CSV table of C-alpha atoms in Angstrom, one decimal:
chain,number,residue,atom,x,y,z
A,199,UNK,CA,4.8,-68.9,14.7
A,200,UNK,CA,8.3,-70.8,15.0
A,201,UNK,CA,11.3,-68.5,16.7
A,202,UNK,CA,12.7,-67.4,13.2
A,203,UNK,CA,9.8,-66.2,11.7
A,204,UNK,CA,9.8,-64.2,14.8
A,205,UNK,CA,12.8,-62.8,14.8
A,206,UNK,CA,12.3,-61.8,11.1
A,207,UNK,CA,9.0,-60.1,11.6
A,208,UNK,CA,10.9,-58.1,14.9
A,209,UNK,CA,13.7,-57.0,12.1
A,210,UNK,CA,11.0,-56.3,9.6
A,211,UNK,CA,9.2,-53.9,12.7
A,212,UNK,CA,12.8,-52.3,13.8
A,213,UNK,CA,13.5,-51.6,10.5
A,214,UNK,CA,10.5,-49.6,9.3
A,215,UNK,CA,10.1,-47.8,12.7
A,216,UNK,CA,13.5,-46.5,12.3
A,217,UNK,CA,12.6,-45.5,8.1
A,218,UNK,CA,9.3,-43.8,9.7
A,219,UNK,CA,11.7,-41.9,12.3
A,220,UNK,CA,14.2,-40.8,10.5
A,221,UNK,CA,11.6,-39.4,7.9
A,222,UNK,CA,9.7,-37.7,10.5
A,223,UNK,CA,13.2,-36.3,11.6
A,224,UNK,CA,13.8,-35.0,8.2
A,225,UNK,CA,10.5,-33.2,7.7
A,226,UNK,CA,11.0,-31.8,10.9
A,227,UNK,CA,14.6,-30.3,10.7
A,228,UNK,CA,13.6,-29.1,7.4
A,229,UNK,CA,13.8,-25.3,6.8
A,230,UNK,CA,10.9,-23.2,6.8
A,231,UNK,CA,9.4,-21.7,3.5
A,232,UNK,CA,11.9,-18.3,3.0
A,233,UNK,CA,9.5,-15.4,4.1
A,234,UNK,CA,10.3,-12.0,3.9
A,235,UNK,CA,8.8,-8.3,5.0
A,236,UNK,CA,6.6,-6.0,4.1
A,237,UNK,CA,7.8,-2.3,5.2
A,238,UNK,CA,8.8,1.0,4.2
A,239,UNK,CA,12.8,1.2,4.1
A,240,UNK,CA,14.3,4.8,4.4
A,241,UNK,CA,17.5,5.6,2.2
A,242,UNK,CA,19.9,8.4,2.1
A,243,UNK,CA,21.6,9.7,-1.5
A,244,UNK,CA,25.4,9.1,-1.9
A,245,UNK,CA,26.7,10.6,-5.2
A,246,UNK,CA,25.1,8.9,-7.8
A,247,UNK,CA,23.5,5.6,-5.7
A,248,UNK,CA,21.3,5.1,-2.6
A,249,UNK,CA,22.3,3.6,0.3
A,250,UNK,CA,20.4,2.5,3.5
A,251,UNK,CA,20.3,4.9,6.1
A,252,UNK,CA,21.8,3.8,9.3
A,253,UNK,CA,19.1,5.8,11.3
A,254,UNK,CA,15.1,6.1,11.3
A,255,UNK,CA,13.8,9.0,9.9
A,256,UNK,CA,12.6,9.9,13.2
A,257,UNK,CA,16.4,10.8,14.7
A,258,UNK,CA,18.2,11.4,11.5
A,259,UNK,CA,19.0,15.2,10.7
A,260,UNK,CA,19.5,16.0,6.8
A,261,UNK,CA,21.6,18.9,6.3
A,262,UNK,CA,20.5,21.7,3.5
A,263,UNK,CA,20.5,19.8,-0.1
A,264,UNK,CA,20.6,16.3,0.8
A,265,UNK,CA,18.2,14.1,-0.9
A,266,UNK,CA,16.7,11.0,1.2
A,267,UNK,CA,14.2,8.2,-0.4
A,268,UNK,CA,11.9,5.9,1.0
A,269,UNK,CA,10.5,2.8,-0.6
A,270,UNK,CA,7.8,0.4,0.4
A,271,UNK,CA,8.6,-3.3,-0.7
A,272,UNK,CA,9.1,-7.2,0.6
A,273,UNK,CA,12.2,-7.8,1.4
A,274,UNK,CA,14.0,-9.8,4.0
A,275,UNK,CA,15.8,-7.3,5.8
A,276,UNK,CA,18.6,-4.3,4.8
A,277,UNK,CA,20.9,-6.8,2.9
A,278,UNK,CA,18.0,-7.1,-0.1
A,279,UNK,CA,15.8,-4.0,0.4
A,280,UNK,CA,15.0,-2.4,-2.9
A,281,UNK,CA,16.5,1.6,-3.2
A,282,UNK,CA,13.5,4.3,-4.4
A,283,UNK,CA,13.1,4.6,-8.7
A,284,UNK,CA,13.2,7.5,-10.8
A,285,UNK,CA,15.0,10.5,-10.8
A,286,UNK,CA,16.8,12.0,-7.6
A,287,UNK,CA,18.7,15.4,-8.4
A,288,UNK,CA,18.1,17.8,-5.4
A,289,UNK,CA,18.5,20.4,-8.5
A,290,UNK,CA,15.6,19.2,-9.7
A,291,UNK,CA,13.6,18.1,-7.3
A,292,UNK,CA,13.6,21.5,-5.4
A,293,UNK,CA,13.9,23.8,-8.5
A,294,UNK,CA,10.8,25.7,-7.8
A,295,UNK,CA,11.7,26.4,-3.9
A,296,UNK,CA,14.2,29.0,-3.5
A,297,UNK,CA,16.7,28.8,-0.4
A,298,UNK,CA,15.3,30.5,2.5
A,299,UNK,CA,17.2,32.1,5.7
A,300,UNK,CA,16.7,29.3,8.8
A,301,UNK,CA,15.3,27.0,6.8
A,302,UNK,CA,16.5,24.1,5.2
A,303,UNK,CA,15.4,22.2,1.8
A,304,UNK,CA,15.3,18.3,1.4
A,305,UNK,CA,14.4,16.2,-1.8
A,306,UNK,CA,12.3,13.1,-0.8
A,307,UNK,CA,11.9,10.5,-2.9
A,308,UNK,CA,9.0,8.6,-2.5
A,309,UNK,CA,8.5,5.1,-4.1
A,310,UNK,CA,4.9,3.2,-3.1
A,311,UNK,CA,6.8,0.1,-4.6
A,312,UNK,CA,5.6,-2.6,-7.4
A,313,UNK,CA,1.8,-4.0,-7.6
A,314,UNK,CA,3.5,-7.0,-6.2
A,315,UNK,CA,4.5,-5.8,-2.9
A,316,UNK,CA,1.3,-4.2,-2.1
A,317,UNK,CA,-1.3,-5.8,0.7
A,318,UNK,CA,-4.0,-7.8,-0.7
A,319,UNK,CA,-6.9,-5.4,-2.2
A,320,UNK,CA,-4.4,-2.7,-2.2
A,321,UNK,CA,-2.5,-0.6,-5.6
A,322,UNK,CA,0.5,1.5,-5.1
A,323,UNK,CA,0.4,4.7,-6.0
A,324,UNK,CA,2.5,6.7,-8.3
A,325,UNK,CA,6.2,7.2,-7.5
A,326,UNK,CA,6.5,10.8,-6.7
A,327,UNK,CA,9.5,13.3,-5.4
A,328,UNK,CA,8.9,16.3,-3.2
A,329,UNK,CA,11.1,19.5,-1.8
A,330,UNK,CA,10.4,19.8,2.1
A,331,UNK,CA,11.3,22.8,3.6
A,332,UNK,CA,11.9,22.3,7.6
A,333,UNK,CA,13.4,24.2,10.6
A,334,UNK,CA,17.4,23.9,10.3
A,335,UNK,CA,16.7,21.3,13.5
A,336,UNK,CA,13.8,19.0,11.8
A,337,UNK,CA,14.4,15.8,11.4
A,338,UNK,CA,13.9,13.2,8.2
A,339,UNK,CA,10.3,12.4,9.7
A,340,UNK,CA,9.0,15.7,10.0
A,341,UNK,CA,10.5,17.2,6.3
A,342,UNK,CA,8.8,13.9,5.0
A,343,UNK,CA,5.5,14.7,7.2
A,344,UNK,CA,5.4,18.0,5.6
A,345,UNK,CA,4.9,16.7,2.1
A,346,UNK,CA,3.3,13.6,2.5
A,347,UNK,CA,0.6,13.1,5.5
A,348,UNK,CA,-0.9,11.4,6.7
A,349,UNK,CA,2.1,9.2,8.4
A,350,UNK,CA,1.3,6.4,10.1
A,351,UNK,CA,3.5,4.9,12.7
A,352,UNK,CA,3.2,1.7,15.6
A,353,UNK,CA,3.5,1.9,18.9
A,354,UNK,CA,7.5,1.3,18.1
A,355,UNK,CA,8.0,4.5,16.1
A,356,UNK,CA,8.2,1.7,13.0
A,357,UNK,CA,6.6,3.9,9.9
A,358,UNK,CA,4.1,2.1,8.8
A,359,UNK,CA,2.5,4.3,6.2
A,360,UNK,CA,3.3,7.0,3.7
A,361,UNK,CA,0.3,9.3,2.1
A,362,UNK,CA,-2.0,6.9,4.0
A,363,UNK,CA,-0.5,4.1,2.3
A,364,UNK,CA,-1.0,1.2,3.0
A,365,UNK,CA,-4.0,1.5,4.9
A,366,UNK,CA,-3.1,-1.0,7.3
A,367,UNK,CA,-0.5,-3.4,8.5
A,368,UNK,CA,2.8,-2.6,9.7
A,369,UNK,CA,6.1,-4.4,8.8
A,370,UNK,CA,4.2,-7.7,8.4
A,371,UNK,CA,5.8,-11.1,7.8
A,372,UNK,CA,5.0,-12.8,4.1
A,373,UNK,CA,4.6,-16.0,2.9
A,374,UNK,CA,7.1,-17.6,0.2
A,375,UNK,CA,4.6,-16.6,-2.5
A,376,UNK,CA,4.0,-13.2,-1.3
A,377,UNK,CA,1.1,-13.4,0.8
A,378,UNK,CA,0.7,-11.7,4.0
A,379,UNK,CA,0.4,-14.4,6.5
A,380,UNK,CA,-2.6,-12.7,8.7
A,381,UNK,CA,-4.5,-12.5,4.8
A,382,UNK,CA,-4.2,-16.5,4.6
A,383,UNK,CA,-7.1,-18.0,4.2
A,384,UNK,CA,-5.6,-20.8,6.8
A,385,UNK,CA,-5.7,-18.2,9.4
A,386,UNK,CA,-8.9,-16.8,8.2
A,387,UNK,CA,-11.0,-20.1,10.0
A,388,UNK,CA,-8.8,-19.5,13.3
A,389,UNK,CA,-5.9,-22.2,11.9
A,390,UNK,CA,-2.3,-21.0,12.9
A,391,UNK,CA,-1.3,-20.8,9.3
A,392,UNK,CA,0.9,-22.2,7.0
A,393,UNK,CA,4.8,-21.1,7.9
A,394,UNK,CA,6.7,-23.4,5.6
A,395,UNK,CA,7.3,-26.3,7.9
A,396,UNK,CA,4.8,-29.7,7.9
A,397,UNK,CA,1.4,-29.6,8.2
A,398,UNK,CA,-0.2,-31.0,11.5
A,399,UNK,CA,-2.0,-33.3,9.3
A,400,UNK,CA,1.2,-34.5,7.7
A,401,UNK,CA,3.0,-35.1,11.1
A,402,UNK,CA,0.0,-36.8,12.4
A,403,UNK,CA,-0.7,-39.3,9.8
A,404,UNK,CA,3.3,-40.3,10.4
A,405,UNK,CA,2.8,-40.6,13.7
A,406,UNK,CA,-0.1,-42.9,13.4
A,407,UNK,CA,2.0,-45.0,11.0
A,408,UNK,CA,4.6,-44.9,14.0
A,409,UNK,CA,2.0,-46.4,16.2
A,410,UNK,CA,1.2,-48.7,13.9
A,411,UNK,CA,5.0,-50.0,13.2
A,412,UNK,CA,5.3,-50.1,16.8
A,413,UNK,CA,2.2,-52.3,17.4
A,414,UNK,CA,3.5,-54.8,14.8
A,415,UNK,CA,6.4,-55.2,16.4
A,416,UNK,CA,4.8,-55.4,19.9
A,417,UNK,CA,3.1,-58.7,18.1
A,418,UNK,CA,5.7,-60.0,16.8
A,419,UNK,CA,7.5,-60.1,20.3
A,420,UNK,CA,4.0,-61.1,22.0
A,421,UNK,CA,4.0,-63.8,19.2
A,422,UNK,CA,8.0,-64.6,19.8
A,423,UNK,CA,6.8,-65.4,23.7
């Protein structure tokens, strides 16, 4: 091989190992598939519209005649969380509970979400409200455990499930499409799952291209000398 069809096969080499970089880079900085989770978010009635309460349910303390909502959905985090459906009047909700002396009276909303949001092989219930009527101390957690047990909480006080719904899982992270990651199929077979970001298969058969480019330009020098 004369010394400048060397040097162009070297270019050539350079050339496509930086291409074959530079694409690896790309798939690698790229973000990950948008995941969201699935939980039960706890709301507090303001006037006419919900808002998200800025304690658990485990240390907040209604007062006589509030009305507090929970709702089980995917979302990201506070910022998207979807407020409880259907009616909430406290008028309404505890018509049929008369005012008692040390006792107090909250309306729960409770909304088991869309078909959507539920865990695979699961169906949310019926949206339903509720009057609790607690000790003047009790907290959100234990008006909403006197209407709707069995609770279940993690070993973080995170309520995981309302009525007994859902029957398992606990604030679990969701695919793009939905899917609870630990319900993949990929992780099913023992495989770490698919979080968005390029497969090991993908980034393998690059690198193997990478070898290659690099082994054509080791020849072309070894055919330069």
């Amino acid at each position: 091989m004369t010394a400048g069809r060397a040097r162009r096969a070297r270019r050539q080499a350079v050339a496509l190992l930086a291409a074959l970089l530079c694409t690896l880079g790309v798939i690698a900085a790229a973000p990950a598939q948008a995941v969201g989770y699935r939980y039960w978010s706890f709301w507090e009635r303001d006037g006419d519209s919900w808002t998200y309460a800025t304690q658990g349910p485990g240390t907040a303390r209604p007062d006589d005649g509030d009305v507090q909502g929970f709702r089980f959905s995917v979302s990201d985090d506070s910022k998207d969380s979807a407020a409880p459906r259907g009616a909430a009047d406290f008028d309404d909700i505890c018509a049929d509970r008369p005012a008692k002396d040390g006792r107090k009276r909250v309306a729960l909303v409770i909304d088991f979400g869309r078909p959507g949001d539920a865990p695979k092989g699961e169906k949310p219930p019926a949206a339903r409200t509720a009057c609790a009527q607690v000790g003047e101390d009790a907290t959100s957690a234990e008006a909403l455990a006197s209407v709707a047990k069995p609770l279940r909480y993690d070993s973080n006080a995170l309520l995981c499930a309302i009525s007994g719904y859902p029957k398992s899982g606990c604030g679990d992270q969701v695919s793009g499409d939905g899917t609870s990651k630990k319900d993949s199929p990929a992780r099913a077979d023992g495989d770490a799952g698919d979080d968005g970001g390029p497969s090991v298969g993908l980034i393998a058969g690059i690198a193997i291209v990478v070898v290659l480019g690099g082994a054509a330009l080791w020849q072309a020098r070894r055919r330069r000398g």
